[in-house]
Structures are given as C-alpha cells and as structure tokens.
Tab-separated table of C-alpha atoms in Angstrom:
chain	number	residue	atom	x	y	z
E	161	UNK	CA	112.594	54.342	-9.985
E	162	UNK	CA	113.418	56.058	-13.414
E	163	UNK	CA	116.691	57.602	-12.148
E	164	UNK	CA	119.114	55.472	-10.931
E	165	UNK	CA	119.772	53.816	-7.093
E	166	UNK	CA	123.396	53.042	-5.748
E	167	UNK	CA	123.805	50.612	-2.682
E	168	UNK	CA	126.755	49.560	-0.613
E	169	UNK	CA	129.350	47.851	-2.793
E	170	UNK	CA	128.083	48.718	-6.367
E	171	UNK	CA	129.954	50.496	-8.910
E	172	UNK	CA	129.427	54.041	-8.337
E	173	UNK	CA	128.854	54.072	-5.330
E	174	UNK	CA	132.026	55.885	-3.501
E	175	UNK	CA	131.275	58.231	-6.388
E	176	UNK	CA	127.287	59.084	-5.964
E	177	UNK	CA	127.642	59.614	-2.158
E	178	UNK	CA	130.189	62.248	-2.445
E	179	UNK	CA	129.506	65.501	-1.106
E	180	UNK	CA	131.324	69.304	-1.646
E	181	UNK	CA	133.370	68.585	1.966
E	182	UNK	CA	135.291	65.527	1.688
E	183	UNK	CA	135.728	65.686	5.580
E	184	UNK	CA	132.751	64.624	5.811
E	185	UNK	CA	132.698	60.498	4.965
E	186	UNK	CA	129.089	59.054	5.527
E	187	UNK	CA	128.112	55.811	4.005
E	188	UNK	CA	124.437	55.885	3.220
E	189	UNK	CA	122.264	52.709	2.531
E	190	UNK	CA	121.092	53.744	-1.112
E	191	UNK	CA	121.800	57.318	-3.022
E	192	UNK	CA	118.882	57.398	-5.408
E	193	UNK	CA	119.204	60.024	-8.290
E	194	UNK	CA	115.798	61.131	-8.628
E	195	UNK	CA	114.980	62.163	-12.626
E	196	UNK	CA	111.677	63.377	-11.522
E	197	UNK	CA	109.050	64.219	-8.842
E	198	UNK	CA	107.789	60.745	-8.930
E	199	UNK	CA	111.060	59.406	-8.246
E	200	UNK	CA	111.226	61.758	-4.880
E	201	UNK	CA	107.740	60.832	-3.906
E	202	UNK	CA	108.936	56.985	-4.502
E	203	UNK	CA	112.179	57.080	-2.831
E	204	UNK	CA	110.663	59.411	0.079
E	205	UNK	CA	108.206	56.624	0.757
E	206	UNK	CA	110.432	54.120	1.022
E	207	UNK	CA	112.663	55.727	3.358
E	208	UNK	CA	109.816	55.952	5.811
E	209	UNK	CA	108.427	53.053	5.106
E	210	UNK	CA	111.785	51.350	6.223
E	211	UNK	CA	112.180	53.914	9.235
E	212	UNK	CA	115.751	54.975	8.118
E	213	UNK	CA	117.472	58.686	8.157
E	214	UNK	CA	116.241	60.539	5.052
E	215	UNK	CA	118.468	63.175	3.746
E	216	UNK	CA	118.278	65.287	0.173
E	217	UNK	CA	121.249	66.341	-1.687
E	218	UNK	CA	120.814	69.499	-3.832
E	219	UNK	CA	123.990	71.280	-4.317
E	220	UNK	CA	125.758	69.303	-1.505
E	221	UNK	CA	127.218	72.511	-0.117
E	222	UNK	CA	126.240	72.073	4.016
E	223	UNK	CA	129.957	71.865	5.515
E	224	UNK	CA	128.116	69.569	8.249
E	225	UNK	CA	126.974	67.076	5.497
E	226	UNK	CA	123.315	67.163	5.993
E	227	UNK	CA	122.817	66.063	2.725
E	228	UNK	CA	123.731	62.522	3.370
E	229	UNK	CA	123.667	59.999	6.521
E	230	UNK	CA	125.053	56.168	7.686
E	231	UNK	CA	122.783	53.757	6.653
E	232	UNK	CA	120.266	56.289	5.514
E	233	UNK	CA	118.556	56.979	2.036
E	234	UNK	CA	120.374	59.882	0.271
E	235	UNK	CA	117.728	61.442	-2.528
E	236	UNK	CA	119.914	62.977	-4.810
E	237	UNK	CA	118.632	65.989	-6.637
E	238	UNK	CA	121.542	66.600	-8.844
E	239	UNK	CA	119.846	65.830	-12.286
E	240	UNK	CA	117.028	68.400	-11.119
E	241	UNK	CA	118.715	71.604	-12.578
E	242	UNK	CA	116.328	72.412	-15.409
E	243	UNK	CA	115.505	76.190	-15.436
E	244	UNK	CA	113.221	78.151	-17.241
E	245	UNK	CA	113.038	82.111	-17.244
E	246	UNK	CA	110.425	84.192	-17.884
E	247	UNK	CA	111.761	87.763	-19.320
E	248	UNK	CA	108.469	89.404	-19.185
E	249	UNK	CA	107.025	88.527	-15.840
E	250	UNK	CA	110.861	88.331	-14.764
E	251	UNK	CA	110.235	84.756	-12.840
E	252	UNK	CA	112.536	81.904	-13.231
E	253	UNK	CA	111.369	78.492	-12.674
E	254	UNK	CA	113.950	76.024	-11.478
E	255	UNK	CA	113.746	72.560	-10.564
E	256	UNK	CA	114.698	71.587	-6.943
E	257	UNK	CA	118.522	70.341	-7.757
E	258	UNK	CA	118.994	73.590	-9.904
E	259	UNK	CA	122.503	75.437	-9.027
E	260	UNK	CA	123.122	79.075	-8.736
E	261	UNK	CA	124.790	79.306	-11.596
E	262	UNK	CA	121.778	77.723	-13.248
E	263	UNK	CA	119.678	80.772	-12.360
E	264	UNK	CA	122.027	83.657	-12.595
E	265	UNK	CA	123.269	82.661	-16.092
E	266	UNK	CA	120.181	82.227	-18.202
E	267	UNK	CA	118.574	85.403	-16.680
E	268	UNK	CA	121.757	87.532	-17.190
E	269	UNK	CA	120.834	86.851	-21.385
E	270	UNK	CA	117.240	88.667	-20.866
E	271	UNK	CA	119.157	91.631	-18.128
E	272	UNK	CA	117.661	89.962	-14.970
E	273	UNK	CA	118.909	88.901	-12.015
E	274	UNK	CA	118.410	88.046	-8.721
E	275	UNK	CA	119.907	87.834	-5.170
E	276	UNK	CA	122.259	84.405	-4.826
E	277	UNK	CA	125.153	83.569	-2.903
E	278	UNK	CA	128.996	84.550	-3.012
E	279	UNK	CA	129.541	80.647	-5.492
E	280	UNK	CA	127.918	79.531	-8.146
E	281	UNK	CA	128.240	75.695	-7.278
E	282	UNK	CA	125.706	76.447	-4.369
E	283	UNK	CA	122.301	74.503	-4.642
E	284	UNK	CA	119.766	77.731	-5.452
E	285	UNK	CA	116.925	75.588	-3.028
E	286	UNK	CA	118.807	74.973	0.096
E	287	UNK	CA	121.183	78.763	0.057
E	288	UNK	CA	117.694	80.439	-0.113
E	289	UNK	CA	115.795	78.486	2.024
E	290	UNK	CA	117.737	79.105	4.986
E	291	UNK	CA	118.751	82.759	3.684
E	292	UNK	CA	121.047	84.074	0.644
E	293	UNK	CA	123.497	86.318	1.532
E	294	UNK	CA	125.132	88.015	-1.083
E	295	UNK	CA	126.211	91.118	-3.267
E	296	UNK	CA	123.014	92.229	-4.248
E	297	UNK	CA	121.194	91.992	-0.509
E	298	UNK	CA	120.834	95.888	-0.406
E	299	UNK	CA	119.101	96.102	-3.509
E	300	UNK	CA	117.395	93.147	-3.355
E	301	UNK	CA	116.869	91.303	-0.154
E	302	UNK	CA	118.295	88.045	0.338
E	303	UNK	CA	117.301	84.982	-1.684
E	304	UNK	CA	114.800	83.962	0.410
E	305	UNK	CA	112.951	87.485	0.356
E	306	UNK	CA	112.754	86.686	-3.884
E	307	UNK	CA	111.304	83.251	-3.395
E	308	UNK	CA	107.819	83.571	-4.725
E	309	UNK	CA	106.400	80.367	-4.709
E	310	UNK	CA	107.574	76.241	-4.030
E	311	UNK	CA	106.367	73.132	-5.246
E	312	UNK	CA	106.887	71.300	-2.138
E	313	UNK	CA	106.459	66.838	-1.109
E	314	UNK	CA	105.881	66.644	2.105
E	315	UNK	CA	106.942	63.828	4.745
E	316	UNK	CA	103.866	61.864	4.077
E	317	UNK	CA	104.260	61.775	0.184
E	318	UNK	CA	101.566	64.878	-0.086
E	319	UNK	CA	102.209	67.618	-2.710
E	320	UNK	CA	101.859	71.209	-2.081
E	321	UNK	CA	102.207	74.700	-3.920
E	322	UNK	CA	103.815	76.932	-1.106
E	323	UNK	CA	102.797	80.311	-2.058
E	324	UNK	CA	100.349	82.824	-1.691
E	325	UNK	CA	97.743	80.780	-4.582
E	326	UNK	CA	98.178	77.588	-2.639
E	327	UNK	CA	100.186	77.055	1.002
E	328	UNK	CA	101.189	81.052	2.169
E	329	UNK	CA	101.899	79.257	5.917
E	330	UNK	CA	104.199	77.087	4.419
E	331	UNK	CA	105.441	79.455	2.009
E	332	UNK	CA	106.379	81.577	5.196
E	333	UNK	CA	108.139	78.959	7.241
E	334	UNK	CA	110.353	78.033	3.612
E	335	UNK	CA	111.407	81.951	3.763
E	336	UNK	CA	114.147	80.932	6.211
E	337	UNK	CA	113.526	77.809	8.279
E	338	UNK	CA	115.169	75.644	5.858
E	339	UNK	CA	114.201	72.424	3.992
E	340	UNK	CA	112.922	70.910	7.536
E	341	UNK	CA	109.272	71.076	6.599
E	342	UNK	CA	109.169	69.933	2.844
E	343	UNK	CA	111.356	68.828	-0.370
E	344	UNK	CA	111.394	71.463	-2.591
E	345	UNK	CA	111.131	70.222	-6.134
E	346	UNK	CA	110.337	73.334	-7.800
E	347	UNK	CA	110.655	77.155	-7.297
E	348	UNK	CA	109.756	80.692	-8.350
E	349	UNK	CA	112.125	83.417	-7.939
E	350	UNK	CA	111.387	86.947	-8.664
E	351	UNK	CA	113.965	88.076	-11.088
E	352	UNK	CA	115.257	91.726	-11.562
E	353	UNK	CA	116.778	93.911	-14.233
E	354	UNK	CA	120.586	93.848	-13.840
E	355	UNK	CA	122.915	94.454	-16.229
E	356	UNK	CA	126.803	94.660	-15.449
E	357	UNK	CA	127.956	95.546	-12.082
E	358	UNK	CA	130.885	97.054	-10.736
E	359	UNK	CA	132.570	94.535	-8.713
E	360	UNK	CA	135.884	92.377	-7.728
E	361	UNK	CA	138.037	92.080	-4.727
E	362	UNK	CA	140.996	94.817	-3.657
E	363	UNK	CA	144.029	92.946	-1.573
E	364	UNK	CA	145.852	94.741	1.317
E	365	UNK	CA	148.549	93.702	3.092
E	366	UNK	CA	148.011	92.164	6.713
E	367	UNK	CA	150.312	95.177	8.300
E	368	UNK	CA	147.686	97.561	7.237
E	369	UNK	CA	143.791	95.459	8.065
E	370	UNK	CA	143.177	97.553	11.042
E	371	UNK	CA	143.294	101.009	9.163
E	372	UNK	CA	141.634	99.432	6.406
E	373	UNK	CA	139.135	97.158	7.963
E	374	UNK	CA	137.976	100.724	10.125
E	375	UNK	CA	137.935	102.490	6.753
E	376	UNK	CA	135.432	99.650	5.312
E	377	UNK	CA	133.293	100.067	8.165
E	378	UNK	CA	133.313	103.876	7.604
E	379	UNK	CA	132.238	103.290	3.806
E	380	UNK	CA	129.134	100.783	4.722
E	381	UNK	CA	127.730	102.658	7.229
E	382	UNK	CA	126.809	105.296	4.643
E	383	UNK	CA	126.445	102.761	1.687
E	384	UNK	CA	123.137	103.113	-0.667
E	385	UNK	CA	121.278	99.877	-1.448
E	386	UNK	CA	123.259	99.391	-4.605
E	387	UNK	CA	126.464	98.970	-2.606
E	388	UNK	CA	127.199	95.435	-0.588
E	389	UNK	CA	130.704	95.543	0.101
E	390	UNK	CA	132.155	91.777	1.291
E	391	UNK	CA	135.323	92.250	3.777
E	392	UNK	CA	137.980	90.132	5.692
E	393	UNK	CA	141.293	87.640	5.042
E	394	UNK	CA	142.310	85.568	2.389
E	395	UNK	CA	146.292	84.366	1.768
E	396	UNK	CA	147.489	87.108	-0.633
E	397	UNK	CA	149.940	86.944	-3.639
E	398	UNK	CA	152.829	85.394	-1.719
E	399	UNK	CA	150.488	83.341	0.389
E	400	UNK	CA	150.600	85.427	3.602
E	401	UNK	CA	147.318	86.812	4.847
E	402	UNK	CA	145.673	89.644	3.463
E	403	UNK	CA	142.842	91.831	3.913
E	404	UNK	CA	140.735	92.194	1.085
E	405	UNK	CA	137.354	94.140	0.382
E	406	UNK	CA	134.854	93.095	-2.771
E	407	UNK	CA	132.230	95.196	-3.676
E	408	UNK	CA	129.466	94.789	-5.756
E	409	UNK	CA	127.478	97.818	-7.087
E	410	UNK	CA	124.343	96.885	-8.985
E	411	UNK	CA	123.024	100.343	-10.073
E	412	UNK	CA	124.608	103.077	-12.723
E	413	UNK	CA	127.756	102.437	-13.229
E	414	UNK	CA	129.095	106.018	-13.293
E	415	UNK	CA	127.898	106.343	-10.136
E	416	UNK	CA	129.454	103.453	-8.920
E	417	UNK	CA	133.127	104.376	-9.790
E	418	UNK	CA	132.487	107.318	-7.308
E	419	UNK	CA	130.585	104.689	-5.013
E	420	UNK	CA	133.610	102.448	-4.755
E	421	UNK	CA	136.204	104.673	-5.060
E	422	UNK	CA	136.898	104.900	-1.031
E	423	UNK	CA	137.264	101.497	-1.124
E	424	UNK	CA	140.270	101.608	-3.134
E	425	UNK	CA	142.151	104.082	-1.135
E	426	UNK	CA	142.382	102.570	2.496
E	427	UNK	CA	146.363	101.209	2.071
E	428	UNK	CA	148.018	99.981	-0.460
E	429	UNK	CA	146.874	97.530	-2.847
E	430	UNK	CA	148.697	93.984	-3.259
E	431	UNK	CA	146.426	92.910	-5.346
E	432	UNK	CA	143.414	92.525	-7.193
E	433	UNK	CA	141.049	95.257	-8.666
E	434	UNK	CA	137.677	96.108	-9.657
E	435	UNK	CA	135.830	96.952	-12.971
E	436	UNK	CA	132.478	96.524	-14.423
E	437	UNK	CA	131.631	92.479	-15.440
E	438	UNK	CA	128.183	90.437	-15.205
E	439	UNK	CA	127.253	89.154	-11.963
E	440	UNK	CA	127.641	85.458	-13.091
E	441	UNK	CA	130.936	86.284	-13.902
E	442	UNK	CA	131.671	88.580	-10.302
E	443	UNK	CA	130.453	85.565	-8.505
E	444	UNK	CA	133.441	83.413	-9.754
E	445	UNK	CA	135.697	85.135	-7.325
E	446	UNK	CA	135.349	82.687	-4.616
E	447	UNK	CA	135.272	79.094	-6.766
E	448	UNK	CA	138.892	78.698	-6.179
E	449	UNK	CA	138.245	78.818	-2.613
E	450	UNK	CA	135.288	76.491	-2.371
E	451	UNK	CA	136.717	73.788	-4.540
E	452	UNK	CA	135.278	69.925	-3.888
E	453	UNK	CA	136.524	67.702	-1.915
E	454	UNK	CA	138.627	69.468	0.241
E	455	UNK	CA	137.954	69.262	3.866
E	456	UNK	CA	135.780	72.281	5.469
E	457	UNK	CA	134.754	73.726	8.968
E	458	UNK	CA	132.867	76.428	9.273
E	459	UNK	CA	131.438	78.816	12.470
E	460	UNK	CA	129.703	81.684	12.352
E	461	UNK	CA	128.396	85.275	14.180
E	462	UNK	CA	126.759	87.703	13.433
E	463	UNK	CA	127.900	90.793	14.611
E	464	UNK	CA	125.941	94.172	14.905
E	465	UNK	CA	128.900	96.289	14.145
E	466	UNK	CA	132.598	95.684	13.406
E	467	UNK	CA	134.089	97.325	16.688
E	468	UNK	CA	137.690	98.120	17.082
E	469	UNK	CA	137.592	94.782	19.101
E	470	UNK	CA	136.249	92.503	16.240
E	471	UNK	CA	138.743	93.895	13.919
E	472	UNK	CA	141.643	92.662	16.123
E	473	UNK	CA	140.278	89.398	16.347
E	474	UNK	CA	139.985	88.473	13.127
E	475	UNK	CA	143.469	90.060	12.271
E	476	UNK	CA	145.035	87.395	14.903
E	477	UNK	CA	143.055	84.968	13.473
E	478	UNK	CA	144.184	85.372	9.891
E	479	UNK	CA	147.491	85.121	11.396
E	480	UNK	CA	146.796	82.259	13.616
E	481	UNK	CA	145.386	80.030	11.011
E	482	UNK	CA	147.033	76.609	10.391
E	483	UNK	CA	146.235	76.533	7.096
E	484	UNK	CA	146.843	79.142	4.285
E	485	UNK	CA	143.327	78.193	1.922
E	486	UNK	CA	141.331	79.514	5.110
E	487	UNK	CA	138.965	82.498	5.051
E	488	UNK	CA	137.583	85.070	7.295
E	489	UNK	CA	134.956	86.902	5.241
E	490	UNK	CA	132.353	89.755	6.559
E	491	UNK	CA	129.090	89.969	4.789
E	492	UNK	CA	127.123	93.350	5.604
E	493	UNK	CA	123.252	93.201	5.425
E	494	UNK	CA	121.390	96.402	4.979
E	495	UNK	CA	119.182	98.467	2.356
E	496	UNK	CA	116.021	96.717	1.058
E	497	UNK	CA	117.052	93.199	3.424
E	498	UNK	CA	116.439	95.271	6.468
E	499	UNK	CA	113.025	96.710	4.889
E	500	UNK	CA	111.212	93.446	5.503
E	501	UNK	CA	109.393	92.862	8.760
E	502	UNK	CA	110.725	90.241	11.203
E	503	UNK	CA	107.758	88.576	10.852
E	504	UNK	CA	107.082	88.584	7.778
E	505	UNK	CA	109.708	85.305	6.718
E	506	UNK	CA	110.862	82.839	8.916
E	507	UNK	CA	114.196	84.792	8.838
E	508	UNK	CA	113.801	86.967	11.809
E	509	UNK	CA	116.923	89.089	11.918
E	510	UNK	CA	116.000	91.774	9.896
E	511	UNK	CA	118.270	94.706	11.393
E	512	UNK	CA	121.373	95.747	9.845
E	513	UNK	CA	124.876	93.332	10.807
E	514	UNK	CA	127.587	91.953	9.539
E	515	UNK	CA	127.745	87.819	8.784
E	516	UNK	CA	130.968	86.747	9.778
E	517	UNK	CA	132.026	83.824	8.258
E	518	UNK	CA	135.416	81.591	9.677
E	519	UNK	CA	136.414	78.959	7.251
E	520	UNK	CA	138.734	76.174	7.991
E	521	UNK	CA	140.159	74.504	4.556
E	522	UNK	CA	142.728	71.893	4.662
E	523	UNK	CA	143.990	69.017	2.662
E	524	UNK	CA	142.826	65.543	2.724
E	525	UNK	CA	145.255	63.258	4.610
E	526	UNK	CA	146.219	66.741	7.099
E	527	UNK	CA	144.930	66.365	10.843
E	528	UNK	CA	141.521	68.538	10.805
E	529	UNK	CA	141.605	68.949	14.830
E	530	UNK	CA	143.882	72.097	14.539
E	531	UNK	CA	141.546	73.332	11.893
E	532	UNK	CA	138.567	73.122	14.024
E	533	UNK	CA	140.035	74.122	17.012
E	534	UNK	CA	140.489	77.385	15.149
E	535	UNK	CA	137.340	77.695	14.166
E	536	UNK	CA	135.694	76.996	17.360
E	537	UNK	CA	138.848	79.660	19.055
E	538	UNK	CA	138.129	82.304	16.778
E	539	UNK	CA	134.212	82.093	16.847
E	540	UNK	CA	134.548	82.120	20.895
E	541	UNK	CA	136.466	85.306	20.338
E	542	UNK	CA	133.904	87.124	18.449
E	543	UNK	CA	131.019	86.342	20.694
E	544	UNK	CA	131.007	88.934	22.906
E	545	UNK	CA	129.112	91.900	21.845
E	546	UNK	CA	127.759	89.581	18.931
E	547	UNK	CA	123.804	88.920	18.181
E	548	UNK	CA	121.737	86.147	19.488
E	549	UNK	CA	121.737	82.943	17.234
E	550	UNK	CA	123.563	82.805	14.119
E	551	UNK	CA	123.272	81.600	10.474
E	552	UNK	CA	120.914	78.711	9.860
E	553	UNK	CA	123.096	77.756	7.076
E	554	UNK	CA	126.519	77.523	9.147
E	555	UNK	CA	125.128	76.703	12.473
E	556	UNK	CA	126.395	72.870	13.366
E	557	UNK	CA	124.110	70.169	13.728
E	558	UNK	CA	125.192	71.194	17.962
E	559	UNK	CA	123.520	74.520	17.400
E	560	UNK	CA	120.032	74.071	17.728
E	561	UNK	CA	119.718	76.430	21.023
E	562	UNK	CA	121.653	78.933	18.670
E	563	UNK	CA	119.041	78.571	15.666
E	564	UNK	CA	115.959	79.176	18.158
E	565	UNK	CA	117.862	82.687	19.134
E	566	UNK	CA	118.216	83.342	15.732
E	567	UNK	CA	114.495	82.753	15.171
E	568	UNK	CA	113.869	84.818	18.207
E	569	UNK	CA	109.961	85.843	17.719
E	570	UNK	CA	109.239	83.542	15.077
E	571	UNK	CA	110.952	80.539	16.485
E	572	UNK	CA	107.535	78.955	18.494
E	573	UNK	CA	105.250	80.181	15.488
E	574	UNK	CA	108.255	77.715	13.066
E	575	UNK	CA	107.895	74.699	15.372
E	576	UNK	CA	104.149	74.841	14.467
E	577	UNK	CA	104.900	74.367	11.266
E	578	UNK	CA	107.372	71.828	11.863
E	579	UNK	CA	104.627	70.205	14.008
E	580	UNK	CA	102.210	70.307	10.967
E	581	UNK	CA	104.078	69.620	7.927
E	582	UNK	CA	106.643	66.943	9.447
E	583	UNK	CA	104.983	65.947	12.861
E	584	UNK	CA	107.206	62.526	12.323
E	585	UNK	CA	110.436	64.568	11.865
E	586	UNK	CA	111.325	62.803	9.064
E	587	UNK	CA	113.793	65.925	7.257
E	588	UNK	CA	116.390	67.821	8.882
E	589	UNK	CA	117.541	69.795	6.364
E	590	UNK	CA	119.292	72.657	8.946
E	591	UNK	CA	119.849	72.647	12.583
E	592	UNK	CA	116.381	72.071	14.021
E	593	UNK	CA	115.176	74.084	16.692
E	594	UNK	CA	114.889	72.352	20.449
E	595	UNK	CA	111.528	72.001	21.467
C-alpha cells in the first residue's frame, strides 16, 4: 500500500474510522487510505481474499454508515478529491473521493456548473450514484442524469470505463443503483454554464406553515425549469419551528426577481432572505445543519403532491420533534428531471414529486430512541397517498423491499447487473434489492 492502513489499537485509529454520523460507532478491522487506484485494487483484493465485509468511504455522508463495518476493511477514499475541469468541452474529471464542493467550486471560475446536492461536504460519487437532488434538478436533471462516464474496479479486481466508449450497461445501472456494482474511482460530469443564481431561504413563523406551505405548492406547480424551490421546518430565530422556503433560480436574473417574488409574500417573514450569489456559495445554507459528528436518523417519502393532509403532518411534526437541530425539508422534482425516460437510468421515478426528507439530529451523550421514534412516527404518517419505494440514498439498510418499488420496471433488469458485475456480493454500497 502507498497510502496508509490503520488497525485496531494504532494511533489514528478512533480518528480514520470516523464517519459524518457519530451515531453510528463501527469498529472496522483496517481503514486503508487509498492514494491511488492501485491501492483500491490492492486493498479490494485483500478484503476478499480474507472473506471480510468490504465497505468504501467517499464523503462518509450515508446516515446508516455504509461506509464502514465491524471487523470489516474500510477503503477510504478521502485523499481521492483531485478534480480537473474542462471549460471548453464543459466536463469535469474528479477522482472517486472528490467532494461536492470540489466540483462546484473550480467550475464556478470558468461559469459552469452542474446539478449537486443541498451540502457541499457530500461525496460527488456516492450523492449521484444513487440520485442528486438539488436546486438545479429542473434545469438540469439530477446528478446522476450529468454523469457521463466512470472509471469503475470491479469485485474481482477488473477495471472498467462505464460509459457509452466502454461499459454503457454498467454505465446505466451506476445512473441510480448506487455503488453496489463497482468502486468508482473516477468520473465525468457534464458541466453547464451558470453564473449567479438567485437563491437563499425565507423563514415563516410556525402559526402561519399551512397558508404558506399551500401557497408554495401553488408557486411549483407552475414553476419553469429554472425554478427548484426547497420547502419545510427548521428551528427559527428564537429556536421554535419555522417554515421556511429556498429557492434557487438558475436562469436571468431579472426574470427571477419576478420568478421568486410569490415566494416572498405567503406570511410574514422571520427571517432570512434571498438575493443573487454563486451556487457554491447558495449551497452553504444547510452546513450548519449537517455538521460532523452529531448523531443522525433519517426516513424518507416521496410524495406525488403536497395535499392539505401532508401539510398537517409535517406541521405536527415540526412541533413534535424532541430535538430543536431537526429538519423536515421538501425537495420538488420536475422540468428537465422528469424529461428522461424511466428506463433510460437505473433511477426509475421519473414523474414529477416531492422528496420529503425527516431528519433526526441530536447530541452525543442524548438518548437517540426518541429521535428515531420520530422519525419512524412521522414517516408512517406520510405514507398514505405517498409513491411506491423511496430514496435509495435514505432508505435504511431494512428497506430493501422499499428500494425494489422504487426501481419498479427497472428493478429485475438492476439485479442482472448486480448478478454480473458482483455475482459474489461483495459491495453494498445502498440498500440492495431482495432477490
């Protein structure tokens, strides 16, 4: 190895197996920080050659902790984040351990941009394997719709170029089935012109999220592609829940201030505001609410509208939350993300919906079973009238009947590929999908 490898009881160690939710404590065998691709292919090998769990640690983001296992061999990506951009074929090239914020910030020199998660600390590999939704998704698809190519090692220590010059099967089941069938050491991603967007986050106060939350859904149903309006509860300027709506227009931006003015008339503002900044900056908002080492649970639904019904659910549940750093959030998926055919990515559900996100955040040291509970309570809540499946990324290690709904038509034509790329079953990168 030419990176280094931490076992049980060396210096470092408590350190190097870390990951982003420190409820999750998992004491892997080794954590090898891979410099290179050699150094995956080595420490891949080994792992199978020893029959333990193998798990690989981009950004370290999963809530459930995928990225790391008891007794198992951790391959750390985290000294992967070398990016290169391309301004005139608008491609950047990013190593497999690369973070959002490695994209998004060297591209945002030359103009360009491209479709990323809500926080920059978010590996760039496994957010748009599984999916990428985000403020530019009506403009530009999700993440994984902007993936143009992979350098991929597969179980058995083979190297492949997933793309349309090399592996377009395997390119196909990486658009959304996750890092189950490969390690990603390397990607393409289509980049965009994009220069400053009109964007931030408007507080309300709790008395007024029914009124407001039915005036968001009025402004979204109409919204162009440049428009992605984020929605739900956050704890306000005195720490009590409040509703808050964060737009994000990516074209003109005199059209956007009459774009996003609706948005700041449904009550009366608390907080907040909105203005034109670069997307690297916009996607800041959230940091303070994803910070390391705090404990995390997370559920999920998608939802195909937000009915009266929804709405008073997640009101209660802002209310109901035992801890004030939780988050409801709504993410709305339309424009160019529903222009893709369902089969033409892994990711299936290409209709227009909202993401609803419920995020449990609580100290270390605090009990997490009321935190969980609430999760589980307020996901239970929104599932009737919701979609099939859910969120590759969120779904629990549990959810594997929910992930095959979520594939729906694509699911049998995924364990294929699972069958041919990993017939051992050696990653398990997301929820896998029950045979």
């Amino acid at each position: 190895m030419r990176g280094t490898v931490w076992q049980q009881g060396d210096d470092g160690y408590d350190d190097a197996r870390r990951v982003w939710n420190g409820a999750v404590d998992r004491r892997p065998a080794a954590v090898v920080r891979c410099v290179d691709a050699e150094d995956v292919r080595a420490a891949l090998l080994v792992a199978r050659d020893s029959d333990v769990p193998l798990s690989v640690r981009g950004g370290g983001h999963d809530w459930a902790g995928r990225a790391s296992s008891d007794g198992g061999v951790v391959l750390d990506l985290s000294a992967l984040r070398g990016v290169e951009v391309d301004p005139v074929a608008r491609v950047a090239v990013a190593q497999g351990g690369a973070l959002v914020a490695d994209v998004v910030d060297p591209a945002a020199t030359h103009g360009l941009g491209t479709a990323t998660a809500v926080v920059r600390t978010v590996g760039m590999a496994g957010m748009t394997l599984a999916g990428g939704y985000g403020g530019l998704v009506g403009r530009f698809g999700l993440a994984l719709d902007n993936l143009l190519s992979a350098d991929v090692l597969l179980a058995d220590g083979t190297r492949v170029l997933a793309g349309p010059d090399g592996d377009p099967e395997l390119l196909w089941a990486l658009r959304g089935g996750g890092g189950n069938f490969g390690i990603v050491t390397g990607a393409r991603y289509r980049l965009h012109p994009l220069g400053p967007v009109l964007g931030g986050m408007v507080l309300y106060p709790h008395e007024q999220a029914l009124p407001v939350l039915r005036g968001y859904r009025d402004v979204i149903a109409t919204a162009p592609d440049e428009l992605t309006v984020m929605a739900g509860f956050v704890a306000g300027p005195t720490g009590a829940p409040a509703v808050f709506v964060a737009p994000t227009w990516s074209g003109d931006l005199d059209a956007g201030e009459a774009a996003v003015a609706p948005l700041l008339r449904l009550g009366t503002q608390v907080g907040g505001g909105v203005g034109p900044l670069p997307y690297p900056e916009l996607i800041r908002m959230f940091e303070a609410g994803a910070r390391p080492g705090q404990h995390y649970a997370l559920g999920t639904r998608w939802l195909p509208t937000l009915t009266d019904d929804a709405i008073e659910v997640l009101a209660e549940a802002a209310l109901s939350s035992p801890s004030p750093s939780s988050l409801l959030a709504l993410h709305h998926f339309h424009g160019a993300a529903t222009r893709v055919a369902p089969g033409a990515t892994a990711f299936a559900l290409r209709r227009e919906h909202l993401l609803a996100e419920v995020i449990a955040a609580w100290q270390p040291g605090a009990p997490a079973e009321p935190h969980r509970a609430w999760v589980q309570r307020v996901a239970d809540a929104l599932a009737p009238g919701a979609l099939p499946g859910g969120y590759p990324n969120i779904l629990g290690p549990r959810d594997s009947a929910r992930v095959r709904l979520g594939f729906g038509a694509n699911a049998d034509r995924l364990l294929a590929a699972k069958r041919r790329y990993d017939p051992d079953g050696v990653l398990t990168a997301i929820a896998a999908i029950d045979t």
